[in-house]
Short mmCIF file of C-alpha atoms and ligand atoms in Angstrom, two decimals:
data_model
loop_
_atom_site.label_atom_id
_atom_site.label_comp_id
_atom_site.label_asym_id
_atom_site.label_seq_id
_atom_site.Cartn_x
_atom_site.Cartn_y
_atom_site.Cartn_z
CA MET V 1 0.00 0.00 0.00
CA ASP V 2 1.16 3.54 -0.65
CA LEU V 3 -0.61 5.07 2.32
CA ILE V 4 -2.77 4.23 5.31
CA VAL V 5 -4.94 6.86 6.99
CA LYS V 6 -5.64 5.54 10.45
CA ASN V 7 -7.60 6.32 13.62
CA GLY V 8 -9.88 8.90 11.97
CA ARG V 9 -13.66 9.17 12.08
CA VAL V 10 -14.52 8.40 8.47
CA VAL V 11 -17.65 10.14 7.20
CA TRP V 12 -20.15 8.94 4.59
CA PRO V 13 -23.51 10.62 3.86
CA ASP V 14 -25.29 7.99 5.97
CA VAL V 15 -22.81 6.96 8.68
CA THR V 16 -19.59 7.85 10.53
CA LEU V 17 -17.25 5.01 11.51
CA GLU V 18 -13.86 4.78 13.19
CA VAL V 19 -12.04 2.84 10.50
CA ASP V 20 -8.72 2.95 8.70
CA LEU V 21 -8.32 3.51 4.97
CA ALA V 22 -5.70 1.90 2.76
CA ILE V 23 -4.70 3.71 -0.42
CA ASP V 24 -2.78 2.29 -3.33
CA ASP V 25 -2.06 3.63 -6.79
CA GLY V 26 -4.30 6.67 -6.26
CA LYS V 27 -7.36 4.60 -5.29
CA ILE V 28 -8.99 3.51 -2.07
CA ALA V 29 -7.80 -0.08 -1.68
CA GLY V 30 -9.20 -1.09 1.71
CA ILE V 31 -11.57 -0.01 4.47
CA GLY V 32 -11.11 -1.69 7.85
CA HIS V 33 -8.32 -2.07 10.38
CA ALA V 34 -4.77 -1.05 9.56
CA GLY V 35 -3.44 -4.31 11.06
CA ALA V 36 -5.28 -6.28 8.42
CA PHE V 37 -3.91 -4.28 5.47
CA PRO V 38 -0.64 -5.11 3.67
CA LYS V 39 2.41 -3.05 4.74
CA ALA V 40 2.32 0.64 3.74
CA ASP V 41 4.98 3.19 2.80
CA ARG V 42 3.34 5.96 4.80
CA PHE V 43 0.90 6.29 7.71
CA ILE V 44 -1.18 9.36 8.51
CA ASP V 45 -2.63 9.49 12.00
CA ALA V 46 -6.08 11.14 11.89
CA ALA V 47 -6.91 10.56 15.56
CA GLY V 48 -9.49 13.08 16.82
CA LYS V 49 -10.23 14.21 13.27
CA PHE V 50 -12.87 13.61 10.62
CA VAL V 51 -11.96 12.04 7.29
CA VAL V 52 -14.49 13.21 4.68
CA PRO V 53 -14.76 12.66 0.92
CA GLY V 54 -12.74 15.23 -1.04
CA GLY V 55 -14.90 18.23 -1.88
CA VAL V 56 -16.48 18.53 -5.32
CA ASP V 57 -17.32 22.16 -6.09
CA PRO V 58 -20.16 22.23 -8.64
CA HIS V 59 -19.78 25.84 -9.75
CA THR V 60 -16.53 27.76 -10.30
CA HIS V 61 -15.60 30.47 -12.79
CA ILE V 62 -11.81 30.24 -12.73
CA HIS V 63 -10.04 33.01 -14.70
CA ALA V 64 -13.35 33.72 -16.42
CA PRO V 65 -14.08 36.89 -18.41
CA PHE V 66 -17.33 38.50 -17.30
CA MET V 67 -18.78 42.03 -17.58
CA GLY V 68 -15.54 43.52 -18.87
CA ALA V 69 -13.21 41.95 -16.29
CA THR V 70 -11.30 38.68 -16.10
CA ALA V 71 -11.17 36.87 -12.77
CA LYS V 72 -7.77 37.07 -11.09
CA ASP V 73 -7.21 33.35 -10.46
CA ASP V 74 -5.81 30.84 -12.91
CA PHE V 75 -6.20 27.09 -13.27
CA ASP V 76 -3.04 26.48 -11.24
CA THR V 77 -3.40 29.08 -8.47
CA GLY V 78 -7.18 28.67 -8.33
CA THR V 79 -7.09 24.91 -7.94
CA MET V 80 -4.27 25.27 -5.37
CA ALA V 81 -6.60 27.42 -3.29
CA ALA V 82 -9.41 24.90 -3.74
CA ALA V 83 -7.12 22.08 -2.57
CA ILE V 84 -6.05 24.04 0.53
CA GLY V 85 -9.73 24.41 1.36
CA GLY V 86 -10.56 20.71 1.03
CA THR V 87 -11.82 20.59 -2.57
CA THR V 88 -10.37 17.86 -4.78
CA THR V 89 -12.51 18.36 -7.91
CA VAL V 90 -13.95 21.51 -9.43
CA ILE V 91 -16.64 21.71 -12.09
CA ASP V 92 -15.98 24.85 -14.10
CA PHE V 93 -17.70 26.29 -17.17
CA ALA V 94 -16.89 26.33 -20.88
CA PHE V 95 -18.49 29.62 -21.80
CA GLN V 96 -19.56 29.92 -25.44
CA GLN V 97 -18.16 33.13 -26.95
CA LYS V 98 -20.11 35.39 -29.28
CA GLY V 99 -19.91 34.17 -32.88
CA LYS V 100 -18.41 30.83 -31.82
CA LEU V 101 -19.81 27.39 -31.02
CA PRO V 102 -20.00 25.59 -27.66
CA MET V 103 -17.39 23.02 -28.72
CA ASP V 104 -14.91 25.85 -29.44
CA ALA V 105 -15.38 26.99 -25.84
CA ILE V 106 -14.79 23.46 -24.54
CA GLU V 107 -11.62 23.11 -26.59
CA ALA V 108 -10.35 26.49 -25.39
CA ARG V 109 -11.15 25.74 -21.74
CA ARG V 110 -9.42 22.34 -21.94
CA LYS V 111 -6.32 24.05 -23.36
CA GLU V 112 -6.38 26.57 -20.55
CA ALA V 113 -6.79 24.01 -17.77
CA ASP V 114 -4.91 20.88 -18.89
CA GLY V 115 -1.36 20.75 -17.57
CA LYS V 116 -2.13 23.47 -15.02
CA VAL V 117 -4.79 22.10 -12.68
CA VAL V 118 -3.46 20.62 -9.45
CA ILE V 119 -6.63 18.63 -8.77
CA ASP V 120 -9.12 17.01 -11.16
CA TYR V 121 -11.76 19.02 -12.95
CA ALA V 122 -14.89 18.56 -15.05
CA LEU V 123 -16.87 21.06 -17.12
CA HIS V 124 -20.39 22.31 -17.65
CA SER V 125 -21.23 23.75 -21.05
CA ASN V 126 -22.61 27.30 -20.85
CA LEU V 127 -24.46 28.13 -24.07
CA VAL V 128 -25.27 31.77 -24.70
CA ALA V 129 -26.66 31.48 -28.25
CA ALA V 130 -29.07 28.81 -29.39
CA SER V 131 -28.32 28.59 -33.12
CA ASP V 132 -29.19 25.37 -34.98
CA GLU V 133 -25.46 24.66 -35.24
CA ALA V 134 -25.00 25.08 -31.49
CA ILE V 135 -27.96 22.82 -30.69
CA ALA V 136 -26.65 20.22 -33.14
CA GLN V 137 -23.44 19.96 -31.09
CA ILE V 138 -25.22 19.01 -27.86
CA PRO V 139 -25.38 15.20 -28.33
CA ARG V 140 -21.65 15.13 -29.11
CA ILE V 141 -20.82 17.34 -26.10
CA ILE V 142 -22.73 14.96 -23.82
CA ALA V 143 -21.08 11.90 -25.37
CA ASP V 144 -17.67 13.53 -24.87
CA GLY V 145 -18.19 13.68 -21.08
CA ILE V 146 -19.81 17.08 -20.55
CA PRO V 147 -23.46 16.22 -19.82
CA SER V 148 -24.45 19.30 -17.78
CA PHE V 149 -25.44 22.71 -19.10
CA LYS V 150 -26.12 26.17 -17.75
CA PHE V 151 -28.26 28.87 -19.30
CA PHE V 152 -28.65 32.45 -18.17
CA MET V 153 -32.26 33.61 -18.00
CA VAL V 154 -30.78 37.10 -17.37
CA TYR V 155 -27.91 39.30 -18.61
CA ARG V 156 -29.75 40.43 -21.76
CA LYS V 157 -27.62 43.61 -22.18
CA GLU V 158 -24.50 41.49 -21.83
CA GLU V 159 -25.83 39.29 -24.68
CA LEU V 160 -25.64 36.16 -22.56
CA MET V 161 -29.35 35.51 -22.09
CA ILE V 162 -31.30 32.54 -23.42
CA ASP V 163 -35.00 33.40 -23.73
CA ASP V 164 -37.86 30.94 -23.07
CA GLY V 165 -38.34 30.25 -26.78
CA ASN V 166 -34.78 29.01 -27.02
CA LEU V 167 -34.72 27.37 -23.60
CA ILE V 168 -37.38 24.85 -24.66
CA PRO V 169 -35.53 23.22 -27.60
CA LEU V 170 -32.26 23.34 -25.63
CA ILE V 171 -33.67 21.52 -22.60
CA GLU V 172 -35.48 19.08 -24.90
CA VAL V 173 -32.39 18.04 -26.80
CA ILE V 174 -30.29 17.83 -23.61
CA ASN V 175 -32.94 15.65 -21.96
CA ASN V 176 -33.24 13.39 -25.02
CA ASN V 177 -29.51 12.74 -24.97
CA GLY V 178 -28.90 11.93 -21.30
CA GLY V 179 -27.88 15.43 -20.18
CA LEU V 180 -28.95 17.69 -17.34
CA ALA V 181 -30.04 21.26 -18.09
CA GLY V 182 -29.89 24.01 -15.50
CA CYS V 183 -30.39 27.74 -15.29
CA HIS V 184 -29.34 30.93 -13.58
CA THR V 185 -32.91 31.86 -12.68
CA GLU V 186 -33.74 35.57 -12.54
CA ASN V 187 -36.53 37.44 -14.33
CA VAL V 188 -34.89 39.82 -16.79
CA ALA V 189 -37.98 41.99 -17.34
CA ILE V 190 -38.40 42.77 -13.64
CA ILE V 191 -34.69 43.53 -13.24
CA GLU V 192 -34.49 45.77 -16.32
CA HIS V 193 -37.65 47.62 -15.27
CA LEU V 194 -36.39 48.25 -11.72
CA GLN V 195 -32.87 49.13 -12.87
CA ALA V 196 -34.14 51.72 -15.36
CA GLU V 197 -36.30 53.27 -12.65
CA ALA V 198 -33.44 53.32 -10.10
CA ILE V 199 -31.03 54.89 -12.56
CA ARG V 200 -33.60 57.48 -13.67
CA LYS V 201 -33.93 58.53 -10.03
CA GLY V 202 -30.13 58.64 -9.58
CA ASN V 203 -30.12 55.61 -7.26
CA ARG V 204 -26.81 54.07 -8.25
CA SER V 205 -25.29 52.95 -4.92
CA PRO V 206 -24.55 49.22 -4.38
CA ILE V 207 -27.68 48.45 -2.35
CA TYR V 208 -29.73 49.15 -5.48
CA HIS V 209 -28.21 46.01 -6.97
CA ALA V 210 -30.24 44.02 -4.41
CA LEU V 211 -33.28 46.31 -4.53
CA THR V 212 -33.57 45.91 -8.30
CA ARG V 213 -33.35 42.09 -8.04
CA PRO V 214 -35.98 41.32 -5.37
CA PRO V 215 -36.56 37.74 -4.14
CA LEU V 216 -39.75 37.27 -6.19
CA ASN V 217 -37.82 37.99 -9.38
CA GLU V 218 -35.69 34.91 -8.73
CA ALA V 219 -38.65 32.79 -7.59
CA GLU V 220 -40.65 33.68 -10.72
CA ALA V 221 -37.85 32.60 -13.06
CA LEU V 222 -37.24 29.40 -11.10
CA ASN V 223 -40.97 28.61 -11.18
CA ARG V 224 -41.00 29.16 -14.95
CA ALA V 225 -37.94 26.96 -15.49
CA LEU V 226 -39.53 24.26 -13.33
CA PHE V 227 -42.74 24.37 -15.37
CA ILE V 228 -40.82 24.30 -18.66
CA SER V 229 -38.86 21.25 -17.54
CA LYS V 230 -42.05 19.62 -16.21
CA TYR V 231 -43.74 20.20 -19.56
CA LEU V 232 -40.75 18.56 -21.28
CA GLY V 233 -40.52 15.71 -18.74
CA ALA V 234 -36.90 16.75 -18.15
CA ALA V 235 -34.62 16.83 -15.12
CA PHE V 236 -33.57 20.30 -13.95
CA TYR V 237 -30.75 21.86 -11.88
CA ASP V 238 -31.04 25.33 -10.35
CA TYR V 239 -27.69 27.09 -10.02
CA HIS V 240 -27.00 29.31 -6.96
CA LEU V 241 -30.42 29.45 -5.28
CA SER V 242 -30.66 32.36 -2.82
CA VAL V 243 -34.33 32.76 -1.78
CA LYS V 244 -36.76 31.03 0.57
CA GLU V 245 -39.55 31.03 -2.04
CA GLY V 246 -37.21 29.02 -4.28
CA VAL V 247 -36.54 26.50 -1.50
CA ASP V 248 -40.32 25.95 -1.29
CA LEU V 249 -40.63 25.51 -5.06
CA VAL V 250 -37.84 22.95 -5.19
CA ARG V 251 -39.20 21.13 -2.13
CA GLU V 252 -42.60 20.83 -3.81
CA ALA V 253 -41.14 19.61 -7.12
CA ARG V 254 -39.09 16.95 -5.33
CA ARG V 255 -42.14 15.90 -3.28
CA GLU V 256 -43.86 15.23 -6.60
CA GLY V 257 -40.97 12.86 -7.35
CA ARG V 258 -39.49 15.03 -10.08
CA PRO V 259 -35.73 14.93 -10.81
CA VAL V 260 -35.12 18.50 -9.64
CA TYR V 261 -31.88 19.55 -7.95
CA CYS V 262 -30.50 22.79 -6.65
CA GLU V 263 -27.41 24.25 -5.10
CA THR V 264 -26.89 27.24 -2.89
CA THR V 265 -23.54 28.90 -2.18
CA THR V 266 -21.36 29.64 0.81
CA HIS V 267 -22.09 33.37 0.56
CA TYR V 268 -25.89 32.99 0.44
CA LEU V 269 -25.63 30.86 3.60
CA THR V 270 -23.61 33.41 5.56
CA LEU V 271 -23.73 37.00 4.26
CA THR V 272 -26.66 39.42 4.19
CA GLU V 273 -27.59 42.22 1.81
CA ASP V 274 -26.50 44.67 4.55
CA MET V 275 -22.97 44.16 3.22
CA LEU V 276 -24.08 46.23 0.20
CA LYS V 277 -24.74 49.22 2.49
CA ARG V 278 -21.14 49.33 3.73
CA PRO V 279 -18.67 51.86 2.28
CA ASP V 280 -17.08 48.91 0.39
CA GLY V 281 -20.54 47.56 -0.54
CA LEU V 282 -19.81 47.37 -4.26
CA ASN V 283 -17.37 44.50 -3.61
CA PHE V 284 -20.27 42.30 -2.49
CA ILE V 285 -22.20 42.56 -5.74
CA CYS V 286 -23.10 39.14 -7.13
CA SER V 287 -26.17 37.74 -8.86
CA PRO V 288 -28.56 36.75 -7.49
CA PRO V 289 -27.76 39.33 -4.79
CA LEU V 290 -27.10 38.67 -1.11
CA ARG V 291 -30.41 38.41 0.78
CA SER V 292 -31.82 39.02 4.27
CA ARG V 293 -31.51 36.78 7.34
CA GLU V 294 -34.87 35.00 6.75
CA HIS V 295 -33.61 33.68 3.41
CA ILE V 296 -30.38 32.50 5.03
CA GLU V 297 -32.39 30.54 7.61
CA ALA V 298 -34.59 28.99 4.89
CA LEU V 299 -31.50 27.92 2.92
CA TRP V 300 -30.00 26.18 5.97
CA GLN V 301 -33.36 24.49 6.55
CA GLY V 302 -33.48 23.36 2.91
CA LEU V 303 -29.94 22.05 3.20
CA ALA V 304 -30.76 20.11 6.35
CA ASP V 305 -34.05 18.59 5.13
CA GLY V 306 -32.70 17.37 1.78
CA THR V 307 -34.29 20.01 -0.48
CA ILE V 308 -30.97 21.62 -1.42
CA SER V 309 -28.59 18.98 -2.75
CA ALA V 310 -25.32 20.88 -3.03
CA VAL V 311 -23.22 23.84 -1.90
CA ALA V 312 -21.12 25.66 -4.48
CA SER V 313 -18.63 28.49 -4.20
CA ASP V 314 -19.62 30.23 -7.48
CA GLN V 315 -15.97 31.35 -7.41
CA ALA V 316 -15.52 34.57 -9.41
CA ALA V 317 -12.28 36.19 -8.27
CA PHE V 318 -12.77 39.85 -9.13
CA THR V 319 -10.28 42.15 -7.42
CA LEU V 320 -10.93 45.50 -5.74
CA GLU V 321 -9.82 47.20 -8.95
CA HIS V 322 -12.29 45.16 -11.00
CA LYS V 323 -15.06 46.07 -8.57
CA ARG V 324 -14.19 49.76 -8.83
CA MET V 325 -15.28 49.64 -12.49
CA GLY V 326 -18.73 50.20 -10.97
CA LYS V 327 -17.82 52.88 -8.43
CA ASP V 328 -20.29 55.30 -10.03
CA SER V 329 -23.11 52.84 -10.69
CA PHE V 330 -24.01 49.40 -9.28
CA ASP V 331 -24.85 48.00 -12.73
CA LYS V 332 -21.24 48.36 -13.92
CA VAL V 333 -19.69 46.18 -11.18
CA PRO V 334 -18.50 42.73 -12.39
CA ASN V 335 -20.84 40.30 -10.62
CA GLY V 336 -19.34 37.57 -8.48
CA LEU V 337 -17.36 36.78 -5.33
CA PRO V 338 -14.10 34.92 -4.64
CA GLY V 339 -13.78 32.21 -2.00
CA MET V 340 -13.72 28.61 -3.22
CA GLU V 341 -10.99 27.93 -0.63
CA PHE V 342 -13.51 28.63 2.14
CA ARG V 343 -16.46 26.48 0.93
CA VAL V 344 -15.71 23.32 2.97
CA PRO V 345 -14.30 25.18 6.02
CA ILE V 346 -17.35 27.47 6.24
CA LEU V 347 -19.80 24.59 5.79
CA PHE V 348 -18.06 22.72 8.59
CA SER V 349 -17.79 25.67 10.96
CA GLU V 350 -21.12 27.41 10.28
CA GLY V 351 -23.07 24.24 9.50
CA VAL V 352 -21.75 21.27 11.46
CA GLN V 353 -20.23 23.04 14.45
CA LYS V 354 -23.28 25.27 14.90
CA GLY V 355 -25.61 22.24 14.76
CA ARG V 356 -27.40 23.27 11.55
CA ILE V 357 -26.42 20.15 9.59
CA SER V 358 -24.74 16.87 10.48
CA ILE V 359 -21.21 16.03 9.37
CA ASN V 360 -22.82 13.36 7.14
CA ARG V 361 -25.05 15.91 5.43
CA MET V 362 -21.96 18.09 4.97
CA ALA V 363 -20.21 15.21 3.16
CA ALA V 364 -23.27 14.83 0.93
CA VAL V 365 -23.71 18.49 -0.05
CA THR V 366 -20.02 19.34 -0.49
CA SER V 367 -19.06 16.14 -2.29
CA THR V 368 -21.13 12.98 -2.74
CA ASN V 369 -24.35 14.55 -4.07
CA VAL V 370 -22.42 16.79 -6.45
CA ALA V 371 -20.54 13.81 -7.87
CA LYS V 372 -23.80 11.87 -8.23
CA ILE V 373 -25.80 14.66 -9.86
CA PHE V 374 -23.09 15.53 -12.37
CA GLY V 375 -22.09 11.98 -13.24
CA LEU V 376 -18.70 11.73 -11.54
CA TYR V 377 -19.73 9.13 -8.93
CA PRO V 378 -18.31 6.74 -7.70
CA LYS V 379 -14.93 7.82 -9.10
CA LYS V 380 -15.42 11.05 -7.17
CA GLY V 381 -17.40 11.82 -4.02
CA ALA V 382 -17.14 8.30 -2.61
CA ILE V 383 -15.10 6.54 0.04
CA GLN V 384 -15.34 3.09 -1.52
CA VAL V 385 -12.82 0.50 -2.63
CA GLY V 386 -11.90 1.44 -6.20
CA SER V 387 -12.84 5.12 -5.92
CA ASP V 388 -10.23 7.84 -6.35
CA ALA V 389 -8.50 8.39 -3.01
CA ASP V 390 -9.72 11.99 -2.64
CA LEU V 391 -9.96 12.74 1.07
CA VAL V 392 -9.98 15.67 3.44
CA ILE V 393 -8.93 15.49 7.06
CA ILE V 394 -10.76 18.05 9.20
CA ASP V 395 -9.59 18.98 12.66
CA PRO V 396 -12.67 20.11 14.61
CA LYS V 397 -10.44 21.82 17.17
CA ALA V 398 -8.43 23.96 14.72
CA GLU V 399 -9.43 27.59 15.26
CA LYS V 400 -8.80 30.04 12.48
CA LYS V 401 -9.74 33.53 11.39
CA ILE V 402 -10.22 33.98 7.65
CA THR V 403 -7.63 36.22 6.02
CA ILE V 404 -6.43 36.45 2.44
CA ASP V 405 -2.74 36.24 3.34
CA ASP V 406 -2.05 32.73 2.06
CA CYS V 407 -4.34 32.70 -0.94
CA PRO V 408 -2.38 31.31 -3.91
CA TYR V 409 -4.24 33.45 -6.45
CA LYS V 410 -3.28 36.64 -4.62
CA ILE V 411 -6.70 38.20 -4.38
CA ASP V 412 -6.75 41.49 -2.48
CA TRP V 413 -9.99 40.99 -0.52
CA SER V 414 -12.38 38.34 0.71
CA PRO V 415 -16.11 38.59 1.38
CA PHE V 416 -15.47 36.34 4.40
CA ASP V 417 -12.56 38.38 5.81
CA GLY V 418 -12.46 38.16 9.61
CA MET V 419 -14.93 35.26 9.91
CA LYS V 420 -13.92 32.93 12.74
CA LEU V 421 -13.77 29.25 11.87
CA GLN V 422 -14.14 26.54 14.46
CA GLY V 423 -12.53 23.57 12.73
CA SER V 424 -10.75 23.44 9.40
CA PRO V 425 -9.27 21.08 6.82
CA VAL V 426 -5.70 20.28 7.88
CA MET V 427 -4.87 17.90 5.05
CA THR V 428 -6.17 17.29 1.54
CA ILE V 429 -5.36 14.11 -0.37
CA SER V 430 -5.97 13.99 -4.11
CA LYS V 431 -5.69 10.62 -5.89
CA GLY V 432 -3.67 9.26 -2.98
CA LYS V 433 -1.18 12.16 -2.80
CA VAL V 434 -1.11 14.80 -0.08
CA VAL V 435 -1.69 18.09 -1.91
CA ALA V 436 -2.31 20.49 0.97
CA GLU V 437 -1.28 20.50 4.60
CA ASN V 438 -2.10 23.07 7.29
CA GLY V 439 -3.10 25.76 4.84
CA LYS V 440 -0.15 25.26 2.47
CA PHE V 441 -0.21 23.74 -0.98
CA VAL V 442 2.29 20.86 -1.20
CA GLY V 443 1.17 19.17 -4.43
CA LYS V 444 2.26 19.49 -8.04
CA ALA V 445 1.02 21.77 -10.83
CA GLY V 446 -0.45 19.71 -13.64
CA ALA V 447 -1.26 16.71 -11.44
CA GLY V 448 -4.98 17.13 -12.07
CA GLU V 449 -6.84 15.88 -15.11
CA PHE V 450 -10.09 16.41 -16.96
CA VAL V 451 -12.68 13.87 -15.81
CA LYS V 452 -15.38 12.78 -18.22
CA ALA V 453 -18.84 12.67 -16.68
CA LYS V 454 -21.87 10.50 -17.42
CA ILE V 455 -25.10 11.13 -15.54
CA SER V 456 -26.99 8.04 -14.33
CA GLU V 457 -30.56 7.24 -15.38
CA GLU V 458 -31.44 7.26 -11.69
CA ILE V 459 -30.46 10.92 -11.30
CA LEU V 460 -32.30 11.91 -14.47
CA LYS V 461 -35.54 10.12 -13.57
CA ARG V 462 -36.18 10.90 -9.88
CA PRO V 463 -34.68 13.03 -7.07
CA ALA V 464 -31.79 10.67 -6.33
CA ALA V 465 -29.35 13.01 -4.52
O1 LIG R 501 -22.54 36.94 -9.64
C1 LIG R 501 -22.24 35.88 -10.17
N1 LIG R 501 -22.87 34.78 -9.82
N2 LIG R 501 -21.25 35.86 -11.09
C2 LIG R 501 -20.80 34.78 -11.83
C3 LIG R 501 -21.63 34.55 -13.06
C4 LIG R 501 -22.89 33.83 -12.72
O2 LIG R 501 -23.94 34.44 -12.80
O3 LIG R 501 -22.84 32.65 -12.32
ZN1 LIG R 502 -25.06 32.40 -12.54
#
């Protein structure tokens, strides 16, 4: 054996057991007692710590261009940060560019990431134009290992929006070919109407970003997307859910037995719209916007009761300089927040340690469910013999205050700055190799690979994660 992790409390979505794990050739080779395993080259003592499946982040925008800025991270520094924070696989986006086809975006993204990523990655295809040629590429994209898609129901001015007329054939063809369609659900007409009114009245400060995107605007678009997918008999994934009305809609759809899934993000679970009223409020602009405390509580409830399947970072590493592009008007600020390195630590500290979710539920929503929904399971998201040995060791006693000092992608601010963490990942193992230890990256650039995904029939036919 290459490695034995012993004495830890090993966590699965349904149980926690004190067992040892043997790892060989990058895979989990045994689960039981170290004495019964063949001799190993290295032992890691995880006494007093949790051993959880390596995090799978379902939503990152590494080094992505958006609203006139390009995110500061890169596929090496970004995935280093993810690894430090207990994530061993990221699912990023291949963003179709104007005048080009979705497969061009996939090729370009693969070129950007391959040889640089330090942990494994997969991709979603993000179509922004539904030409016949683009739609014709969908079966091939799915067959090539990219079965999940994202469409923006907003960002009309930015020319990224897919309207309902185009959404229908897109979801239909994705569903007919074993893929999973999903949307960024906001109602463009409400937003444009409220933005025009705010700007006419000279209301351009950051809080107007939230005031022009009220909760019902998100709920309406989600409801519409749910009805469209119901009409088509298709599975559906809601990206970055932020409102309590949306939790209710998803809960109801899943109660009906429909294959509906949704994620929320670390920031919607912890930060309120009051951040937008601070002097540095423009930094906190993301879409959907940060919400009030009652939405935060509903999201935690949805996470605990099984309505919300996953927690994403929605990593978008815009710097203070990028954010200042909108210093005179909220609608010019590049939308998005950095912080994929804090997704697992915050879920553990704010969720498990505060009694909002169990450690088992944390393993499900940060890893296992994501791998299942997006067709990476059981290679990823599983502690099973034969699965990739992607593991995170969490010390529940490690106290930490969030700072940006050690961030590999050298961002100059964090929305979570100053947050106190009770418990943190102290070691991350990717494919059997230690890649991060005590907040430092110790792995190798280029050690990660693209992972082809294939979504199971079970996920596409009923709420199975
Ligand atoms: O504000 C956000 N979420 N920015 C990233 C792009 C997107 O909408 O996912
Ligand atoms: Zn989005």
